[in-house]
mmCIF file of C-alpha atoms in Angstrom:
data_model
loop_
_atom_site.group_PDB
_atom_site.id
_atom_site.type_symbol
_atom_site.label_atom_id
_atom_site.label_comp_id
_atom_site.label_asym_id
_atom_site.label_seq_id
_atom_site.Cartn_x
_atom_site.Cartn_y
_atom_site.Cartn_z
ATOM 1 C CA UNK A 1 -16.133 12.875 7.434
ATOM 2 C CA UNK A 2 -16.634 15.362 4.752
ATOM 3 C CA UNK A 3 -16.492 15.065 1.397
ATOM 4 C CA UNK A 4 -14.098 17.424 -0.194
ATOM 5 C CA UNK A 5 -16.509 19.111 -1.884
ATOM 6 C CA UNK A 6 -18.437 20.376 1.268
ATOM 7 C CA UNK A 7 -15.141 22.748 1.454
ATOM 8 C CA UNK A 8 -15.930 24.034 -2.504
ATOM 9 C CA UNK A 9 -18.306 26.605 -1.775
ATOM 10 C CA UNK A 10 -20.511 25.835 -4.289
ATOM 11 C CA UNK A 11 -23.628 23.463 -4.454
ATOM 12 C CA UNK A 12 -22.737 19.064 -4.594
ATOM 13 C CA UNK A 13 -24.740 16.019 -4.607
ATOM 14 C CA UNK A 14 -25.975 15.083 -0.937
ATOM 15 C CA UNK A 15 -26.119 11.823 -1.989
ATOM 16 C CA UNK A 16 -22.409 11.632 -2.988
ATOM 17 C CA UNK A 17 -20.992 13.493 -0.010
ATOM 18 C CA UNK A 18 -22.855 10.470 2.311
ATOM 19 C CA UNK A 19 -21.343 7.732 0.071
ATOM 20 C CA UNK A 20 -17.950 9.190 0.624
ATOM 21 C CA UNK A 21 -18.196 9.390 4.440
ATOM 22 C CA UNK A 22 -19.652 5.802 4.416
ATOM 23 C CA UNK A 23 -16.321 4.729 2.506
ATOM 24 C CA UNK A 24 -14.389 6.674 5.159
ATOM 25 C CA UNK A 25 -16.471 4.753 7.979
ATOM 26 C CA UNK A 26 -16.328 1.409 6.202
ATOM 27 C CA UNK A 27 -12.218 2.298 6.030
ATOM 28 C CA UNK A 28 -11.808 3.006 9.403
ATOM 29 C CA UNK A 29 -13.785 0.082 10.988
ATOM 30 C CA UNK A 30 -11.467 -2.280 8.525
ATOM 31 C CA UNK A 31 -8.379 -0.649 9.106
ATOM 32 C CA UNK A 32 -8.450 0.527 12.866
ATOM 33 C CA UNK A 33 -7.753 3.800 12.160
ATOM 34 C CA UNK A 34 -8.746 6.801 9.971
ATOM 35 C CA UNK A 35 -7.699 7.217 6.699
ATOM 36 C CA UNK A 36 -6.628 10.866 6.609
ATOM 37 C CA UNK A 37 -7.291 13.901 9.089
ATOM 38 C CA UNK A 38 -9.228 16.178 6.704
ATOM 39 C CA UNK A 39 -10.610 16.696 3.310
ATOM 40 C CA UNK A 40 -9.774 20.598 3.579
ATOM 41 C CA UNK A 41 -7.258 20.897 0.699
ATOM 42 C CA UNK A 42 -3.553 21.852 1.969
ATOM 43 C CA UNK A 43 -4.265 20.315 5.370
ATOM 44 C CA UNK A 44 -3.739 16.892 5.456
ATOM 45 C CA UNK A 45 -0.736 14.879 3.593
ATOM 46 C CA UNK A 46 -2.845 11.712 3.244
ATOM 47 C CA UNK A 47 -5.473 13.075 1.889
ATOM 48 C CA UNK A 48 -2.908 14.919 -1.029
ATOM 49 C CA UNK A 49 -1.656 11.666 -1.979
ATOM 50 C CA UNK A 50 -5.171 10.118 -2.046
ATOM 51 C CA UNK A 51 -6.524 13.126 -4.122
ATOM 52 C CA UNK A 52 -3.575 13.134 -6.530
ATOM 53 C CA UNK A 53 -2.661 9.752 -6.973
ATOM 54 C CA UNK A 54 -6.253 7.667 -6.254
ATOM 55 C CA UNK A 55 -6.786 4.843 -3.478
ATOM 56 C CA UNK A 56 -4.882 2.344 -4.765
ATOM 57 C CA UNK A 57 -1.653 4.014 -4.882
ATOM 58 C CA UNK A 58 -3.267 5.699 -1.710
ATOM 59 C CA UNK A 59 -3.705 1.655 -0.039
ATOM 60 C CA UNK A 60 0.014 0.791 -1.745
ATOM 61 C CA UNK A 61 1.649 3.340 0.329
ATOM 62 C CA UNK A 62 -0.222 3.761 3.428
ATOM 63 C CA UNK A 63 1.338 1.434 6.306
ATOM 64 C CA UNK A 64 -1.389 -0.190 8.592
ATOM 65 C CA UNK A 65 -1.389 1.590 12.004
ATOM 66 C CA UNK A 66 1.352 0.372 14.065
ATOM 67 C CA UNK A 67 2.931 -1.866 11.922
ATOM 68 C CA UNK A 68 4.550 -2.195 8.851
ATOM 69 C CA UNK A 69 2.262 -4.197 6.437
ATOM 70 C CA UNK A 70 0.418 -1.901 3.799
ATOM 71 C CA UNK A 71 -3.189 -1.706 3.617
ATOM 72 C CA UNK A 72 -3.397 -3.208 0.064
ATOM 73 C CA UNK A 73 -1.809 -6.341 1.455
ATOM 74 C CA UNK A 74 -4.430 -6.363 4.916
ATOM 75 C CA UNK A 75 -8.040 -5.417 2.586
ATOM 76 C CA UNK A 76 -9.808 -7.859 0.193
ATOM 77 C CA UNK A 77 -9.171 -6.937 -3.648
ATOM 78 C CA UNK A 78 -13.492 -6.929 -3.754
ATOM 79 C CA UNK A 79 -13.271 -4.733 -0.723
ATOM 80 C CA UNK A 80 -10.697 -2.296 -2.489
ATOM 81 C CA UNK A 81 -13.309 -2.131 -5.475
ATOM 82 C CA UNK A 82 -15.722 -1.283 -3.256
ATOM 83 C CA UNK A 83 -14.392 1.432 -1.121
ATOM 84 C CA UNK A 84 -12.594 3.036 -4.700
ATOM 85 C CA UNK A 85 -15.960 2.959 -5.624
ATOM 86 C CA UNK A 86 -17.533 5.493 -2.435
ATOM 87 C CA UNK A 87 -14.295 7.355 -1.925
ATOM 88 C CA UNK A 88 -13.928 8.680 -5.842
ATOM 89 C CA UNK A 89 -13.352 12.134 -6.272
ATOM 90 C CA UNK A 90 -14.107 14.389 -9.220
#
């Protein structure tokens, strides 16, 4: 996955843009299922919310695929740190 500021234009932290896609890997091997479709801004409704709001509201509101549980309630509070951690955005 790419890190949202891969779509900027302008030069970013390598480093930064791999810790992001590991949070997105890490996400999607917990979860089943990706957390958004892309980082290109207007494209993808997840990744709005995600980008306005933060990952926790992001996790509060996103239903786990196929069912009706959130993803706050299915991932380890330590494990929510963790990926809030890779996937910030500034």
């Amino acid at each position: 996955y790419q890190a949202p500021e891969m779509h900027t234009g302008v030069a970013f932290d390598g480093a930064l843009a791999d810790s992001f896609s590991l949070g997105v890997v890490i996400y999607a091997l917990l979860m089943k299922d990706y957390p958004w479709s892309s980082t290109v801004p207007g494209v993808c409704r997840c990744f709005a919310v995600f980008s306005r709001f933060g990952f926790r509201k992001f996790v509060a509101k996103r239903n786990i695929r196929g069912g009706v549980a959130k993803v706050e309630e299915r991932m380890s509070e330590p494990m929510q740190r963790t990926l809030e951690g890779l996937l910030s955005v500034d």
